[in-house]
Coordinates of C-alpha atoms in Angstrom, one line a residue:
M1 CA 26.4 -96.2 -29.2
T2 CA 26.4 -92.6 -27.5
R3 CA 29.6 -91.1 -26.2
S4 CA 27.5 -90.4 -23.0
A5 CA 27.2 -94.5 -22.6
R6 CA 31.0 -94.7 -22.4
T7 CA 33.5 -94.0 -19.9
A8 CA 35.3 -90.5 -19.8
R9 CA 38.5 -92.2 -19.9
P10 CA 38.3 -93.3 -23.3
L11 CA 37.5 -89.7 -24.6
L12 CA 39.4 -87.6 -22.6
R13 CA 43.0 -89.3 -22.6
P14 CA 42.9 -88.7 -26.7
A15 CA 41.2 -85.6 -26.2
L16 CA 44.0 -84.1 -24.2
R17 CA 46.7 -85.1 -26.3
L18 CA 45.2 -83.6 -29.2
G19 CA 44.6 -80.4 -27.4
A20 CA 48.2 -80.3 -26.4
L21 CA 48.9 -81.1 -30.4
A22 CA 46.7 -78.2 -31.2
L23 CA 48.4 -75.6 -28.8
A24 CA 51.7 -76.8 -29.9
T25 CA 51.1 -76.4 -33.2
A26 CA 49.5 -73.0 -32.8
A27 CA 52.3 -71.9 -30.8
A28 CA 54.8 -72.6 -33.6
A29 CA 52.1 -71.7 -36.7
P30 CA 52.7 -68.2 -38.6
A31 CA 49.6 -65.9 -39.1
F32 CA 47.5 -67.3 -42.2
A33 CA 44.7 -65.4 -43.8
A34 CA 41.3 -66.3 -42.8
E35 CA 40.2 -69.6 -44.4
E36 CA 37.7 -72.2 -43.7
V37 CA 36.1 -75.4 -44.5
T38 CA 33.1 -76.8 -43.7
L39 CA 32.4 -80.8 -42.5
Y40 CA 29.4 -82.4 -42.4
T41 CA 29.8 -85.6 -40.3
T42 CA 27.7 -88.4 -38.9
R43 CA 30.3 -89.1 -36.4
E44 CA 29.9 -87.8 -33.1
P45 CA 31.4 -84.1 -32.5
A46 CA 33.3 -84.9 -29.4
L47 CA 35.0 -87.9 -31.0
V48 CA 36.2 -85.7 -34.1
Q49 CA 36.3 -82.2 -32.6
P50 CA 39.8 -82.4 -31.1
L51 CA 41.4 -83.5 -34.0
L52 CA 39.9 -80.8 -36.2
A53 CA 41.1 -78.3 -33.6
A54 CA 44.6 -79.6 -34.4
F55 CA 44.2 -79.4 -37.8
S56 CA 43.1 -75.4 -37.8
A57 CA 46.2 -74.9 -35.2
Q58 CA 48.7 -76.5 -38.1
S59 CA 47.2 -75.0 -41.3
G60 CA 45.3 -71.8 -40.1
V61 CA 42.1 -73.1 -41.8
Q62 CA 39.0 -72.7 -39.4
V63 CA 36.4 -76.2 -39.4
N64 CA 32.8 -75.5 -39.3
T65 CA 31.5 -78.7 -38.0
V66 CA 28.0 -79.7 -38.7
F67 CA 26.8 -82.8 -37.0
V68 CA 24.2 -84.5 -39.0
K69 CA 23.0 -87.6 -37.1
D70 CA 20.4 -88.9 -40.1
G71 CA 19.6 -87.9 -43.6
L72 CA 23.0 -86.7 -44.8
L73 CA 22.7 -87.7 -48.2
E74 CA 18.9 -86.2 -48.3
R75 CA 20.1 -82.7 -46.8
V76 CA 23.1 -82.2 -49.1
R77 CA 20.7 -83.3 -52.2
A78 CA 18.2 -80.9 -50.9
E79 CA 20.7 -78.0 -50.5
G80 CA 22.2 -78.7 -54.0
A81 CA 24.8 -76.4 -55.4
R82 CA 24.4 -73.7 -52.8
S83 CA 25.3 -76.1 -50.2
P84 CA 28.1 -75.2 -47.9
A85 CA 29.3 -78.7 -47.5
D86 CA 33.0 -79.1 -48.4
V87 CA 33.7 -82.6 -46.4
L88 CA 31.1 -85.2 -46.0
M89 CA 32.5 -87.8 -43.1
T90 CA 30.6 -91.2 -42.2
V91 CA 30.8 -94.4 -40.2
D92 CA 30.4 -97.4 -42.4
V93 CA 31.3 -98.0 -45.7
G94 CA 27.8 -98.4 -47.0
N95 CA 26.9 -94.9 -45.8
L96 CA 29.9 -93.5 -47.7
L97 CA 29.3 -95.1 -50.7
D98 CA 25.5 -93.8 -50.8
L99 CA 26.8 -90.6 -51.0
V100 CA 28.9 -91.3 -53.9
E101 CA 25.9 -93.2 -55.5
G102 CA 24.0 -90.4 -54.5
G103 CA 26.0 -87.9 -56.7
V104 CA 26.9 -85.5 -54.0
T105 CA 30.7 -86.3 -53.9
Q106 CA 33.4 -85.5 -56.3
P107 CA 36.7 -87.4 -57.3
V108 CA 40.0 -86.1 -55.9
Q109 CA 43.4 -86.6 -57.1
S110 CA 46.1 -86.5 -53.9
A111 CA 49.4 -88.4 -53.9
A112 CA 49.5 -88.2 -50.3
L113 CA 45.8 -89.7 -50.0
Q114 CA 46.9 -92.4 -52.6
Q115 CA 50.0 -93.7 -50.4
A116 CA 48.3 -93.4 -47.2
V117 CA 45.1 -95.2 -47.8
P118 CA 45.6 -98.8 -49.3
A119 CA 43.7 -99.4 -52.3
N120 CA 41.0 -101.7 -51.0
L121 CA 40.0 -99.1 -48.6
R122 CA 39.4 -96.1 -51.1
G123 CA 37.2 -95.5 -54.4
A124 CA 39.3 -96.0 -57.7
Q125 CA 38.3 -92.5 -58.8
G126 CA 39.2 -90.9 -55.7
D127 CA 36.0 -90.5 -54.8
W128 CA 36.1 -91.6 -51.2
F129 CA 38.7 -92.5 -48.5
A130 CA 38.8 -95.0 -45.6
L131 CA 40.2 -92.6 -42.5
S132 CA 40.5 -95.4 -39.9
M133 CA 39.2 -99.1 -39.3
R134 CA 37.0 -101.4 -36.9
A135 CA 37.7 -104.9 -37.1
R136 CA 34.6 -107.5 -36.9
V137 CA 36.3 -110.0 -34.4
L138 CA 35.2 -113.2 -32.3
Y139 CA 34.4 -112.2 -28.6
A140 CA 34.8 -115.6 -26.7
D141 CA 35.1 -116.7 -23.1
K142 CA 38.8 -116.0 -21.4
D143 CA 38.8 -119.7 -20.5
L144 CA 37.4 -121.2 -23.9
K145 CA 40.4 -123.1 -25.8
L146 CA 40.4 -121.9 -29.4
G147 CA 42.6 -121.7 -31.7
T148 CA 42.3 -120.3 -35.2
F149 CA 38.6 -119.2 -36.5
R150 CA 36.8 -118.5 -39.5
Y151 CA 33.8 -116.6 -39.9
E152 CA 31.9 -119.6 -41.6
D153 CA 32.8 -121.7 -38.3
L154 CA 30.2 -119.6 -36.5
A155 CA 27.6 -121.7 -38.3
D156 CA 29.1 -124.9 -37.0
P157 CA 26.1 -126.8 -34.8
K158 CA 28.8 -127.5 -32.1
W159 CA 28.0 -124.0 -31.2
K160 CA 24.3 -124.4 -30.7
G161 CA 23.0 -122.2 -28.0
K162 CA 26.3 -120.6 -27.5
V163 CA 26.4 -117.6 -29.8
C164 CA 25.5 -114.1 -29.0
I165 CA 25.0 -111.4 -31.6
R166 CA 23.4 -108.0 -32.5
A167 CA 20.6 -107.7 -35.0
G168 CA 21.3 -109.2 -38.4
Q169 CA 19.7 -105.6 -40.0
H170 CA 22.3 -103.7 -38.2
P171 CA 25.0 -102.2 -40.5
Y172 CA 27.7 -103.9 -39.1
N173 CA 26.2 -107.1 -39.5
T174 CA 25.0 -106.6 -43.1
A175 CA 28.4 -105.4 -43.8
L176 CA 29.6 -108.7 -42.5
V177 CA 27.0 -110.6 -44.7
A178 CA 27.7 -108.9 -47.6
A179 CA 31.3 -109.9 -47.4
L180 CA 30.2 -113.5 -47.1
I181 CA 28.5 -113.4 -50.1
A182 CA 31.2 -111.6 -52.0
H183 CA 33.6 -114.4 -50.9
D184 CA 31.3 -117.4 -50.5
G185 CA 28.2 -116.5 -52.9
E186 CA 24.7 -115.7 -51.9
A187 CA 23.8 -119.3 -51.2
K188 CA 26.3 -120.2 -48.9
A189 CA 25.7 -117.0 -47.2
E190 CA 22.1 -117.8 -46.4
Q191 CA 23.2 -121.4 -45.2
W192 CA 25.7 -119.4 -42.9
L193 CA 23.0 -117.2 -41.7
R194 CA 20.3 -120.4 -41.1
G195 CA 23.4 -121.9 -39.2
V196 CA 24.1 -118.8 -36.8
K197 CA 20.4 -118.4 -36.2
A198 CA 20.1 -122.1 -35.0
N199 CA 23.4 -121.6 -32.9
L200 CA 22.0 -118.5 -31.3
A201 CA 21.8 -118.4 -27.3
R202 CA 19.3 -115.7 -27.1
K203 CA 17.5 -112.9 -29.8
A204 CA 19.8 -111.2 -32.0
T205 CA 19.3 -107.9 -30.3
G206 CA 21.4 -105.1 -28.4
G207 CA 24.7 -104.1 -28.8
D208 CA 28.3 -105.4 -29.3
R209 CA 29.2 -104.5 -26.0
D210 CA 26.2 -107.0 -24.6
V211 CA 28.0 -109.9 -26.1
A212 CA 30.6 -109.4 -23.6
R213 CA 27.9 -108.8 -20.8
D214 CA 26.3 -112.2 -21.8
I215 CA 29.3 -114.1 -22.1
L216 CA 30.1 -112.9 -18.7
G217 CA 26.4 -113.7 -17.4
G218 CA 26.8 -117.3 -18.9
I219 CA 24.4 -116.8 -21.5
C220 CA 26.6 -117.7 -24.3
D221 CA 30.0 -118.8 -25.4
V222 CA 31.2 -116.4 -28.2
G223 CA 29.7 -113.7 -30.6
I224 CA 30.6 -111.4 -33.0
A225 CA 31.3 -107.8 -32.6
N226 CA 33.7 -104.6 -33.1
S227 CA 37.3 -104.8 -32.3
Y228 CA 37.1 -100.8 -30.5
Y229 CA 34.4 -102.0 -28.1
V230 CA 37.1 -104.3 -26.6
G231 CA 39.4 -101.1 -25.9
Q232 CA 36.7 -99.3 -24.4
M233 CA 35.4 -102.1 -22.0
K234 CA 39.2 -103.0 -21.0
A235 CA 40.1 -99.3 -20.4
S236 CA 37.4 -98.6 -18.0
K237 CA 37.7 -98.0 -14.3
E238 CA 38.1 -101.2 -12.3
G239 CA 34.9 -102.4 -10.7
T240 CA 32.6 -101.3 -13.4
D241 CA 30.3 -103.2 -15.4
A242 CA 32.4 -102.4 -18.4
R243 CA 35.7 -103.4 -17.2
K244 CA 34.1 -106.7 -16.2
W245 CA 32.4 -107.7 -19.3
G246 CA 36.1 -106.8 -20.9
D247 CA 37.9 -108.9 -18.4
A248 CA 35.5 -111.9 -19.0
I249 CA 36.5 -112.1 -22.6
K250 CA 39.2 -113.0 -25.0
V251 CA 39.4 -111.8 -28.7
V252 CA 39.9 -114.1 -31.8
K253 CA 40.6 -112.4 -35.0
P254 CA 38.3 -114.5 -37.6
V255 CA 39.0 -114.8 -41.6
F256 CA 37.2 -116.0 -44.1
A257 CA 37.5 -119.4 -45.4
Q258 CA 38.4 -118.7 -49.0
G259 CA 41.7 -116.9 -48.5
G260 CA 40.6 -113.8 -47.0
G261 CA 41.6 -112.1 -44.0
T262 CA 39.4 -110.2 -41.1
H263 CA 36.5 -108.4 -42.2
A264 CA 36.9 -104.4 -41.4
N265 CA 34.6 -101.5 -41.7
I266 CA 35.4 -98.1 -41.8
S267 CA 34.8 -94.4 -40.8
G268 CA 35.6 -92.3 -44.2
A269 CA 35.5 -89.3 -46.0
S270 CA 34.6 -87.6 -49.4
V271 CA 34.9 -84.4 -50.9
A272 CA 31.3 -82.7 -51.5
K273 CA 30.4 -82.2 -55.0
S274 CA 29.7 -78.5 -54.6
A275 CA 32.6 -78.1 -52.1
P276 CA 32.9 -74.2 -52.3
N277 CA 36.3 -74.7 -50.3
K278 CA 37.6 -78.0 -52.4
A279 CA 41.6 -77.3 -51.8
N280 CA 41.0 -76.7 -48.1
A281 CA 38.6 -80.2 -48.2
V282 CA 41.7 -81.9 -49.6
K283 CA 44.0 -80.4 -47.2
L284 CA 42.0 -81.7 -44.2
L285 CA 41.8 -84.9 -45.8
E286 CA 45.3 -85.3 -46.0
F287 CA 46.1 -83.9 -42.5
L288 CA 43.4 -86.8 -41.4
V289 CA 45.4 -89.4 -42.9
S290 CA 48.6 -88.3 -41.7
E291 CA 51.2 -90.1 -39.3
P292 CA 50.3 -88.3 -36.1
A293 CA 46.6 -87.7 -36.7
Q294 CA 46.3 -91.4 -37.3
A295 CA 48.0 -92.4 -34.2
L296 CA 45.7 -90.1 -32.2
Y297 CA 42.8 -90.5 -34.2
A298 CA 42.8 -94.3 -33.9
Q299 CA 43.5 -94.0 -30.1
A300 CA 40.3 -91.6 -29.6
N301 CA 38.1 -94.3 -30.3
Y302 CA 40.5 -97.5 -29.9
E303 CA 40.1 -97.6 -34.1
Y304 CA 42.8 -99.1 -36.3
P305 CA 44.5 -96.9 -38.6
V306 CA 44.4 -96.7 -42.0
R307 CA 48.0 -96.1 -42.5
K308 CA 50.6 -98.5 -42.1
G309 CA 53.4 -98.5 -39.8
V310 CA 51.3 -96.3 -37.1
A311 CA 51.1 -97.6 -33.5
L312 CA 48.1 -98.9 -32.2
D313 CA 46.6 -97.9 -29.0
P314 CA 48.4 -100.2 -26.1
V315 CA 45.0 -101.9 -24.9
I316 CA 44.2 -102.8 -28.6
A317 CA 48.1 -104.0 -29.0
S318 CA 47.8 -106.3 -26.2
S319 CA 44.4 -107.3 -26.5
I320 CA 44.0 -108.1 -30.2
G321 CA 47.2 -107.3 -31.9
E322 CA 47.6 -106.1 -35.4
I323 CA 45.0 -107.5 -38.0
K324 CA 45.4 -108.8 -41.5
V325 CA 42.4 -106.8 -43.2
D326 CA 40.5 -109.0 -45.6
P327 CA 42.0 -107.9 -49.1
L328 CA 38.8 -107.6 -50.8
P329 CA 37.9 -104.2 -51.7
L330 CA 35.3 -102.8 -49.6
A331 CA 33.5 -101.4 -52.8
E332 CA 33.2 -105.0 -54.2
I333 CA 31.7 -106.1 -50.5
A334 CA 29.2 -102.9 -50.6
K335 CA 27.7 -104.1 -53.6
H336 CA 25.9 -106.9 -52.0
R337 CA 24.5 -104.9 -49.1
K338 CA 20.9 -105.1 -50.5
Q339 CA 21.4 -108.9 -51.1
A340 CA 22.6 -109.1 -47.5
S341 CA 19.5 -107.6 -46.0
A342 CA 17.0 -109.3 -47.9
L343 CA 18.7 -112.6 -46.7
V344 CA 18.6 -111.4 -43.2
D345 CA 15.0 -110.8 -43.7
K346 CA 14.4 -114.1 -45.6
V347 CA 15.8 -116.3 -42.7
G348 CA 14.1 -114.5 -40.0
F349 CA 17.6 -113.7 -38.4
D350 CA 16.3 -111.0 -36.2
R351 CA 12.8 -112.6 -35.0

């Protein structure tokens, strides 16, 4: 989903707050010697830039931002020891772990990062850290009577012809299937995929917001999608399609049957292996998990903070509320990504 496809309000409101924070901090900050840090990011520049401006105002460290839409690992590898990258930022834990496994990151020791980021949301060696979370939740027709819901329930035949979901090979869904493998085993995950496919109201395609659109259109009753789209839709201007889609659904927080919580994926970052400004790279990561930054960062895209005790955006608080994040380490889930992708193809989920 590109920023141009979203409404202006979800972007501008937090951006203005972040800009105000930057200006206020700059006014109070002493003069610093010229310092810098270079960020390579797959996140949209408009989303992260105001926050980076606030960091620069507070620290005096200039952030050079390089937006890398695709091929981040390949680019850093090609640059080698001469790479100017200090921090590598991605969306999806799989993408982040690809960088770690690809040998282009380095571990760091930081009490501030360890205290702010729960153990299941960071690398055991300090080689990656989650910065924000997006929960994989159930969108349901607002008039549907539902209590608790398990991810496994989506394969129940009672939902035949009533389920909408985006492609199984999308990283959001392969991560969920990987989590099911980690919890229930490969055989049960395959059975689940076959059950959900049998229950589809339409081909697994489109985006997460299309699930809400098709619930409004009467095509399906339920579907799996990310939590932050709920904020985007429900905060849209009244009368717009996005607002109509958001108003047509309610959100249920599924859990895994085997004692798990709600599946959450992340945006996160690592310090680059050849970072020429390592100290500033760590300083930037520590800023991004600080309380004020977490509050603003989460609101910028209606995401969940990784730091405990940080208030949710009001739209998310009223529509979804706090989540009990699945305690299974993301690194353990990510081990099953290739299995998950192979299962999606095996059952012909996207055909």
